[in-house]
C-alpha atoms as an extended CHARMM CRD file, in Angstrom:
* protein
*
       208  EXT
         1         1  MET       CA            -11.1120000000       10.8710000000        5.8160000000  PROA      1               0.0000000000
         2         2  ARG       CA            -12.5430000000       11.6200000000        2.3980000000  PROA      2               0.0000000000
         3         3  PHE       CA            -14.8170000000       14.5390000000        1.5400000000  PROA      3               0.0000000000
         4         4  TYR       CA            -16.7540000000       14.3130000000       -1.7050000000  PROA      4               0.0000000000
         5         5  ARG       CA            -17.1650000000       17.2780000000       -4.0530000000  PROA      5               0.0000000000
         6         6  ASP       CA            -20.9610000000       17.2970000000       -3.7070000000  PROA      6               0.0000000000
         7         7  GLU       CA            -20.6100000000       16.9510000000        0.0540000000  PROA      7               0.0000000000
         8         8  ILE       CA            -18.3570000000       20.0220000000        0.3180000000  PROA      8               0.0000000000
         9         9  ARG       CA            -20.8220000000       21.9720000000       -1.8230000000  PROA      9               0.0000000000
        10        10  ASP       CA            -23.7240000000       20.8700000000        0.3800000000  PROA      10              0.0000000000
        11        11  LEU       CA            -21.8770000000       21.7540000000        3.6010000000  PROA      11              0.0000000000
        12        12  PHE       CA            -21.1100000000       25.2810000000        2.4520000000  PROA      12              0.0000000000
        13        13  ALA       CA            -24.6140000000       25.7600000000        1.0150000000  PROA      13              0.0000000000
        14        14  ALA       CA            -26.1760000000       24.7050000000        4.3280000000  PROA      14              0.0000000000
        15        15  TRP       CA            -23.7380000000       26.8970000000        6.2800000000  PROA      15              0.0000000000
        16        16  ALA       CA            -24.5520000000       29.9670000000        4.1720000000  PROA      16              0.0000000000
        17        17  ALA       CA            -28.3030000000       29.3080000000        4.1950000000  PROA      17              0.0000000000
        18        18  LEU       CA            -28.4080000000       28.8910000000        7.9740000000  PROA      18              0.0000000000
        19        19  GLY       CA            -26.3880000000       32.0670000000        8.4680000000  PROA      19              0.0000000000
        20        20  LEU       CA            -28.7350000000       33.9780000000        6.1770000000  PROA      20              0.0000000000
        21        21  ALA       CA            -31.9050000000       32.5330000000        7.7250000000  PROA      21              0.0000000000
        22        22  PHE       CA            -30.7980000000       33.2200000000       11.2770000000  PROA      22              0.0000000000
        23        23  SER       CA            -29.7380000000       36.7690000000       10.3800000000  PROA      23              0.0000000000
        24        24  VAL       CA            -33.0970000000       37.4870000000        8.7540000000  PROA      24              0.0000000000
        25        25  PHE       CA            -34.8690000000       35.9840000000       11.7610000000  PROA      25              0.0000000000
        26        26  ILE       CA            -32.9590000000       38.2850000000       14.1400000000  PROA      26              0.0000000000
        27        27  PHE       CA            -33.8760000000       41.3140000000       12.0250000000  PROA      27              0.0000000000
        28        28  VAL       CA            -37.5500000000       40.3940000000       11.7620000000  PROA      28              0.0000000000
        29        29  SER       CA            -37.9730000000       39.3080000000       15.4000000000  PROA      29              0.0000000000
        30        30  THR       CA            -36.4330000000       42.5430000000       16.6950000000  PROA      30              0.0000000000
        31        31  GLY       CA            -38.7200000000       44.7330000000       14.5780000000  PROA      31              0.0000000000
        32        32  ARG       CA            -36.1370000000       45.8480000000       12.0330000000  PROA      32              0.0000000000
        33        33  ALA       CA            -37.3340000000       46.4430000000        8.4870000000  PROA      33              0.0000000000
        34        34  VAL       CA            -36.5000000000       43.8820000000        5.8200000000  PROA      34              0.0000000000
        35        35  PHE       CA            -39.3360000000       44.5820000000        3.3820000000  PROA      35              0.0000000000
        36        36  PRO       CA            -39.7870000000       46.1380000000        0.8810000000  PROA      36              0.0000000000
        37        37  ASP       CA            -36.1080000000       46.9430000000        0.2770000000  PROA      37              0.0000000000
        38        38  ILE       CA            -34.6740000000       43.4590000000        0.8160000000  PROA      38              0.0000000000
        39        39  ALA       CA            -31.4820000000       44.1550000000       -1.1480000000  PROA      39              0.0000000000
        40        40  GLY       CA            -30.8200000000       47.3020000000        0.8580000000  PROA      40              0.0000000000
        41        41  ALA       CA            -31.5120000000       45.5900000000        4.1790000000  PROA      41              0.0000000000
        42        42  VAL       CA            -29.2230000000       42.5960000000        3.6260000000  PROA      42              0.0000000000
        43        43  SER       CA            -26.3750000000       44.7960000000        2.3710000000  PROA      43              0.0000000000
        44        44  SER       CA            -26.5100000000       47.1330000000        5.3740000000  PROA      44              0.0000000000
        45        45  PRO       CA            -23.5150000000       47.1500000000        7.7780000000  PROA      45              0.0000000000
        46        46  LEU       CA            -25.7150000000       45.8930000000       10.6240000000  PROA      46              0.0000000000
        47        47  PHE       CA            -27.0120000000       42.9320000000        8.6280000000  PROA      47              0.0000000000
        48        48  VAL       CA            -23.4740000000       42.0340000000        7.5570000000  PROA      48              0.0000000000
        49        49  ARG       CA            -22.4350000000       42.1420000000       11.2160000000  PROA      49              0.0000000000
        50        50  VAL       CA            -25.3340000000       39.8890000000       12.2270000000  PROA      50              0.0000000000
        51        51  PHE       CA            -24.6370000000       37.5220000000        9.3260000000  PROA      51              0.0000000000
        52        52  VAL       CA            -20.9740000000       37.1520000000       10.2980000000  PROA      52              0.0000000000
        53        53  ALA       CA            -21.9880000000       36.4510000000       13.9150000000  PROA      53              0.0000000000
        54        54  SER       CA            -24.5770000000       33.9110000000       12.7630000000  PROA      54              0.0000000000
        55        55  ALA       CA            -22.1340000000       32.1540000000       10.4310000000  PROA      55              0.0000000000
        56        56  LEU       CA            -19.5200000000       31.9160000000       13.1860000000  PROA      56              0.0000000000
        57        57  THR       CA            -21.9820000000       30.5220000000       15.7340000000  PROA      57              0.0000000000
        58        58  VAL       CA            -25.0150000000       28.8620000000       14.1420000000  PROA      58              0.0000000000
        59        59  GLY       CA            -23.0290000000       27.8720000000       11.0630000000  PROA      59              0.0000000000
        60        60  VAL       CA            -19.9970000000       26.5640000000       12.9130000000  PROA      60              0.0000000000
        61        61  GLY       CA            -22.1650000000       24.7530000000       15.4610000000  PROA      61              0.0000000000
        62        62  PHE       CA            -24.0680000000       23.0170000000       12.6720000000  PROA      62              0.0000000000
        63        63  LEU       CA            -20.9730000000       22.1830000000       10.6090000000  PROA      63              0.0000000000
        64        64  LEU       CA            -18.9880000000       20.6960000000       13.4760000000  PROA      64              0.0000000000
        65        65  HSD       CA            -22.0480000000       18.8070000000       14.7370000000  PROA      65              0.0000000000
        66        66  GLU       CA            -22.4300000000       17.0930000000       11.3680000000  PROA      66              0.0000000000
        67        67  LEU       CA            -18.6940000000       16.5380000000       10.9160000000  PROA      67              0.0000000000
        68        68  ALA       CA            -18.5640000000       14.8390000000       14.3250000000  PROA      68              0.0000000000
        69        69  HSD       CA            -21.1730000000       12.3520000000       13.1060000000  PROA      69              0.0000000000
        70        70  LYS       CA            -19.1110000000       11.7250000000        9.9750000000  PROA      70              0.0000000000
        71        71  ILE       CA            -15.7850000000       11.3160000000       11.8070000000  PROA      71              0.0000000000
        72        72  VAL       CA            -17.1450000000        8.7440000000       14.2500000000  PROA      72              0.0000000000
        73        73  ALA       CA            -19.0480000000        6.8860000000       11.5250000000  PROA      73              0.0000000000
        74        74  VAL       CA            -15.9020000000        6.6490000000        9.3950000000  PROA      74              0.0000000000
        75        75  ARG       CA            -13.9780000000        5.5180000000       12.4780000000  PROA      75              0.0000000000
        76        76  PHE       CA            -16.3590000000        2.5470000000       12.6450000000  PROA      76              0.0000000000
        77        77  GLY       CA            -15.7860000000        1.6680000000        9.0040000000  PROA      77              0.0000000000
        78        78  GLN       CA            -18.8400000000        3.4040000000        7.5570000000  PROA      78              0.0000000000
        79        79  VAL       CA            -19.0920000000        5.2230000000        4.2630000000  PROA      79              0.0000000000
        80        80  ALA       CA            -20.4540000000        8.5790000000        5.3950000000  PROA      80              0.0000000000
        81        81  SER       CA            -21.2540000000       11.9010000000        3.7410000000  PROA      81              0.0000000000
        82        82  PHE       CA            -23.3760000000       14.9810000000        4.3920000000  PROA      82              0.0000000000
        83        83  ARG       CA            -26.3060000000       15.7240000000        2.1190000000  PROA      83              0.0000000000
        84        84  ALA       CA            -28.1160000000       19.0440000000        2.2090000000  PROA      84              0.0000000000
        85        85  ASP       CA            -31.8940000000       19.1750000000        1.8960000000  PROA      85              0.0000000000
        86        86  TYR       CA            -32.3160000000       22.1530000000       -0.4250000000  PROA      86              0.0000000000
        87        87  ARG       CA            -36.0940000000       22.2590000000       -0.0860000000  PROA      87              0.0000000000
        88        88  MET       CA            -35.7540000000       22.4960000000        3.6740000000  PROA      88              0.0000000000
        89        89  LEU       CA            -33.0550000000       25.1470000000        3.3360000000  PROA      89              0.0000000000
        90        90  ALA       CA            -35.3990000000       27.2290000000        1.1590000000  PROA      90              0.0000000000
        91        91  LEU       CA            -38.1860000000       26.7050000000        3.6960000000  PROA      91              0.0000000000
        92        92  CYS       CA            -35.8280000000       27.7350000000        6.4830000000  PROA      92              0.0000000000
        93        93  ILE       CA            -35.0400000000       31.0450000000        4.7620000000  PROA      93              0.0000000000
        94        94  GLY       CA            -38.6880000000       31.6470000000        3.8720000000  PROA      94              0.0000000000
        95        95  ALA       CA            -39.7820000000       30.9630000000        7.4510000000  PROA      95              0.0000000000
        96        96  ALA       CA            -37.1950000000       33.4540000000        8.7220000000  PROA      96              0.0000000000
        97        97  PHE       CA            -38.7280000000       36.2130000000        6.5890000000  PROA      97              0.0000000000
        98        98  ALA       CA            -42.0750000000       35.3250000000        8.1660000000  PROA      98              0.0000000000
        99        99  GLY       CA            -40.5890000000       35.6030000000       11.6620000000  PROA      99              0.0000000000
       100       100  PHE       CA            -40.2020000000       31.8850000000       12.3800000000  PROA      100             0.0000000000
       101       101  LEU       CA            -37.0620000000       29.8610000000       12.9710000000  PROA      101             0.0000000000
       102       102  PHE       CA            -37.0750000000       26.4350000000       11.3640000000  PROA      102             0.0000000000
       103       103  ALA       CA            -33.8990000000       24.5180000000       10.5310000000  PROA      103             0.0000000000
       104       104  ALA       CA            -33.5710000000       21.0860000000        8.9460000000  PROA      104             0.0000000000
       105       105  PRO       CA            -30.5960000000       21.6760000000        6.6510000000  PROA      105             0.0000000000
       106       106  GLY       CA            -29.6900000000       18.0560000000        5.9930000000  PROA      106             0.0000000000
       107       107  ALA       CA            -27.8520000000       15.2000000000        7.6580000000  PROA      107             0.0000000000
       108       108  VAL       CA            -24.8920000000       12.8430000000        7.5020000000  PROA      108             0.0000000000
       109       109  TYR       CA            -25.9150000000        9.5730000000        5.8740000000  PROA      109             0.0000000000
       110       110  HSD       CA            -23.7740000000        6.5030000000        6.5080000000  PROA      110             0.0000000000
       111       111  ARG       CA            -23.9510000000        2.9260000000        5.3580000000  PROA      111             0.0000000000
       112       112  GLY       CA            -22.3070000000       -0.3430000000        6.2870000000  PROA      112             0.0000000000
       113       113  ARG       CA            -22.5880000000       -2.8470000000        9.0930000000  PROA      113             0.0000000000
       114       114  ILE       CA            -22.7750000000       -1.2010000000       12.4890000000  PROA      114             0.0000000000
       115       115  THR       CA            -23.7430000000       -2.2720000000       16.0080000000  PROA      115             0.0000000000
       116       116  ARG       CA            -26.3370000000       -0.4990000000       18.1330000000  PROA      116             0.0000000000
       117       117  ARG       CA            -23.5410000000        0.7760000000       20.3950000000  PROA      117             0.0000000000
       118       118  GLN       CA            -21.6050000000        2.1720000000       17.4590000000  PROA      118             0.0000000000
       119       119  GLY       CA            -24.7610000000        3.7840000000       16.0900000000  PROA      119             0.0000000000
       120       120  GLY       CA            -25.3540000000        5.3880000000       19.4680000000  PROA      120             0.0000000000
       121       121  LEU       CA            -21.8050000000        6.7260000000       19.5800000000  PROA      121             0.0000000000
       122       122  VAL       CA            -22.1750000000        8.1720000000       16.0730000000  PROA      122             0.0000000000
       123       123  SER       CA            -25.3630000000        9.9450000000       17.1700000000  PROA      123             0.0000000000
       124       124  VAL       CA            -24.1140000000       11.2790000000       20.5090000000  PROA      124             0.0000000000
       125       125  ALA       CA            -20.9630000000       12.7250000000       18.9170000000  PROA      125             0.0000000000
       126       126  GLY       CA            -22.9360000000       15.6270000000       17.4230000000  PROA      126             0.0000000000
       127       127  PRO       CA            -24.5820000000       16.9460000000       20.6090000000  PROA      127             0.0000000000
       128       128  LEU       CA            -21.3850000000       16.4490000000       22.6130000000  PROA      128             0.0000000000
       129       129  THR       CA            -19.5420000000       18.5540000000       20.0380000000  PROA      129             0.0000000000
       130       130  ASN       CA            -22.0440000000       21.3560000000       20.6380000000  PROA      130             0.0000000000
       131       131  VAL       CA            -21.4790000000       21.0420000000       24.3950000000  PROA      131             0.0000000000
       132       132  VAL       CA            -17.7260000000       21.4570000000       23.8230000000  PROA      132             0.0000000000
       133       133  LEU       CA            -18.4160000000       24.5160000000       21.6510000000  PROA      133             0.0000000000
       134       134  VAL       CA            -20.3460000000       26.0950000000       24.5290000000  PROA      134             0.0000000000
       135       135  GLY       CA            -17.0870000000       25.9710000000       26.4900000000  PROA      135             0.0000000000
       136       136  VAL       CA            -15.1770000000       27.4200000000       23.5270000000  PROA      136             0.0000000000
       137       137  PHE       CA            -17.5250000000       30.3940000000       23.1410000000  PROA      137             0.0000000000
       138       138  LEU       CA            -18.0620000000       31.0350000000       26.8480000000  PROA      138             0.0000000000
       139       139  PRO       CA            -14.8360000000       33.0520000000       27.4720000000  PROA      139             0.0000000000
       140       140  LEU       CA            -15.8490000000       35.4960000000       24.7220000000  PROA      140             0.0000000000
       141       141  VAL       CA            -18.8980000000       36.4770000000       26.8010000000  PROA      141             0.0000000000
       142       142  LEU       CA            -16.5270000000       38.3190000000       29.1460000000  PROA      142             0.0000000000
       143       143  PHE       CA            -15.5920000000       40.7290000000       26.3670000000  PROA      143             0.0000000000
       144       144  GLY       CA            -17.7110000000       43.6240000000       25.1930000000  PROA      144             0.0000000000
       145       145  GLY       CA            -18.6870000000       44.6050000000       21.6910000000  PROA      145             0.0000000000
       146       146  PHE       CA            -18.7340000000       42.2090000000       18.7740000000  PROA      146             0.0000000000
       147       147  PRO       CA            -16.6420000000       39.4470000000       20.4330000000  PROA      147             0.0000000000
       148       148  GLY       CA            -19.0620000000       39.4220000000       23.3650000000  PROA      148             0.0000000000
       149       149  GLN       CA            -22.0300000000       39.1860000000       21.0110000000  PROA      149             0.0000000000
       150       150  ILE       CA            -20.4420000000       36.2320000000       19.2000000000  PROA      150             0.0000000000
       151       151  GLY       CA            -19.6880000000       34.5770000000       22.5360000000  PROA      151             0.0000000000
       152       152  ALA       CA            -23.2300000000       34.9540000000       23.8620000000  PROA      152             0.0000000000
       153       153  LEU       CA            -24.8060000000       33.7840000000       20.6120000000  PROA      153             0.0000000000
       154       154  GLY       CA            -22.3720000000       30.8570000000       20.3650000000  PROA      154             0.0000000000
       155       155  VAL       CA            -23.1160000000       29.7090000000       23.9100000000  PROA      155             0.0000000000
       156       156  LEU       CA            -26.8820000000       29.9820000000       23.5410000000  PROA      156             0.0000000000
       157       157  ILE       CA            -27.1210000000       28.3950000000       20.0850000000  PROA      157             0.0000000000
       158       158  ASN       CA            -24.8040000000       25.4700000000       20.7790000000  PROA      158             0.0000000000
       159       159  ALA       CA            -26.4650000000       24.7100000000       24.1130000000  PROA      159             0.0000000000
       160       160  PHE       CA            -29.8370000000       24.7030000000       22.3520000000  PROA      160             0.0000000000
       161       161  LEU       CA            -28.5340000000       22.5150000000       19.4910000000  PROA      161             0.0000000000
       162       162  ALA       CA            -27.1960000000       19.9580000000       21.9590000000  PROA      162             0.0000000000
       163       163  ALA       CA            -30.4340000000       19.7820000000       23.9510000000  PROA      163             0.0000000000
       164       164  PHE       CA            -32.7470000000       19.8010000000       20.9220000000  PROA      164             0.0000000000
       165       165  ASN       CA            -30.8570000000       17.0610000000       19.0880000000  PROA      165             0.0000000000
       166       166  MET       CA            -30.9560000000       14.8440000000       22.1860000000  PROA      166             0.0000000000
       167       167  LEU       CA            -34.7570000000       14.6760000000       22.0770000000  PROA      167             0.0000000000
       168       168  PRO       CA            -35.6270000000       10.9770000000       21.5770000000  PROA      168             0.0000000000
       169       169  PHE       CA            -37.9670000000       11.4860000000       18.6330000000  PROA      169             0.0000000000
       170       170  GLY       CA            -37.9490000000       10.9820000000       14.8690000000  PROA      170             0.0000000000
       171       171  PRO       CA            -34.5890000000       11.4700000000       13.1460000000  PROA      171             0.0000000000
       172       172  LEU       CA            -33.0340000000       13.3170000000       16.1000000000  PROA      172             0.0000000000
       173       173  ASP       CA            -29.8720000000       11.9600000000       17.7120000000  PROA      173             0.0000000000
       174       174  GLY       CA            -31.5010000000       11.2340000000       21.0510000000  PROA      174             0.0000000000
       175       175  LYS       CA            -33.5620000000        8.3890000000       19.6300000000  PROA      175             0.0000000000
       176       176  SER       CA            -30.4810000000        6.3830000000       18.5860000000  PROA      176             0.0000000000
       177       177  VAL       CA            -28.6630000000        7.1780000000       21.8170000000  PROA      177             0.0000000000
       178       178  ALA       CA            -31.6410000000        6.0290000000       23.9070000000  PROA      178             0.0000000000
       179       179  ALA       CA            -31.9030000000        2.8160000000       21.8700000000  PROA      179             0.0000000000
       180       180  TRP       CA            -28.2550000000        2.0920000000       22.6670000000  PROA      180             0.0000000000
       181       181  SER       CA            -27.9990000000        3.1530000000       26.3340000000  PROA      181             0.0000000000
       182       182  LYS       CA            -30.6470000000        4.6650000000       28.5640000000  PROA      182             0.0000000000
       183       183  PRO       CA            -28.0760000000        5.8520000000       31.1810000000  PROA      183             0.0000000000
       184       184  VAL       CA            -25.9540000000        7.6230000000       28.5390000000  PROA      184             0.0000000000
       185       185  PHE       CA            -29.0630000000        9.1620000000       27.0130000000  PROA      185             0.0000000000
       186       186  ALA       CA            -30.3050000000       10.3820000000       30.4090000000  PROA      186             0.0000000000
       187       187  ALA       CA            -26.9340000000       11.8710000000       31.3470000000  PROA      187             0.0000000000
       188       188  VAL       CA            -26.4050000000       13.7070000000       28.0570000000  PROA      188             0.0000000000
       189       189  PHE       CA            -30.0190000000       14.8070000000       27.6720000000  PROA      189             0.0000000000
       190       190  VAL       CA            -30.3860000000       16.1390000000       31.2250000000  PROA      190             0.0000000000
       191       191  GLY       CA            -26.9460000000       17.7380000000       31.1240000000  PROA      191             0.0000000000
       192       192  SER       CA            -27.5530000000       19.4820000000       27.8090000000  PROA      192             0.0000000000
       193       193  ALA       CA            -31.0560000000       20.5960000000       28.8550000000  PROA      193             0.0000000000
       194       194  LEU       CA            -29.6680000000       22.1540000000       32.0390000000  PROA      194             0.0000000000
       195       195  LEU       CA            -26.9150000000       23.7680000000       30.0060000000  PROA      195             0.0000000000
       196       196  ALA       CA            -29.4820000000       25.2780000000       27.6340000000  PROA      196             0.0000000000
       197       197  ILE       CA            -31.5930000000       26.6120000000       30.5110000000  PROA      197             0.0000000000
       198       198  GLY       CA            -28.5230000000       28.0310000000       32.2410000000  PROA      198             0.0000000000
       199       199  SER       CA            -27.3340000000       29.6650000000       29.0170000000  PROA      199             0.0000000000
       200       200  PHE       CA            -30.7070000000       31.3220000000       28.5450000000  PROA      200             0.0000000000
       201       201  LEU       CA            -30.9010000000       32.5490000000       32.1580000000  PROA      201             0.0000000000
       202       202  PHE       CA            -27.3090000000       33.6410000000       32.7300000000  PROA      202             0.0000000000
       203       203  VAL       CA            -26.0210000000       34.5530000000       29.2660000000  PROA      203             0.0000000000
       204       204  GLY       CA            -29.1150000000       35.3820000000       27.2620000000  PROA      204             0.0000000000
       205       205  PHE       CA            -29.5720000000       36.4640000000       23.6810000000  PROA      205             0.0000000000
       206       206  PRO       CA            -27.1840000000       39.2380000000       22.6010000000  PROA      206             0.0000000000
       207       207  THR       CA            -28.4610000000       42.6020000000       21.4460000000  PROA      207             0.0000000000
       208       208  PHE       CA            -27.2370000000       43.6650000000       18.0140000000  PROA      208             0.0000000000
């Protein structure tokens, strides 16, 4: 599987931007000061800790979600690559400073002849990857300290990413999955929604 130079750049730019935006959002939403000393705030040990946790959970969840789309698309003979949307990444960071969380970092674009079933499988691969990551992060919840925080954040974020992306609207994955198979869509959507609700109720958002 080939990765293009611009694609690798875009993947790492989106990863870093999402980690930064989510870290800023956590600071702002929990009442911690970011303004007026932005440089001092983002270089503090606590912010670095939150950024590392965000990169390992939000960032990894996003990266593997997009790479799953690419792997399956290439498996079906597509030419596929990830393209970052730099305007949306800037908006994402700006919204975080304002106390809002908005993420549309980019997407995997693929071209070539493809059936509706294959298109549905390409789309569902992303959310299912996030479901698997919930299982990967879940054991860390049993630990205290920083590993436990990463585990809780990883479970909550990946469960939310799976459920959100299965919504059958606009460019989200759920629309293509529903167009291919209503039973598959219903099973994955309901399962991921229940997983997200359960993660919120029984794991919750970690305290940094």
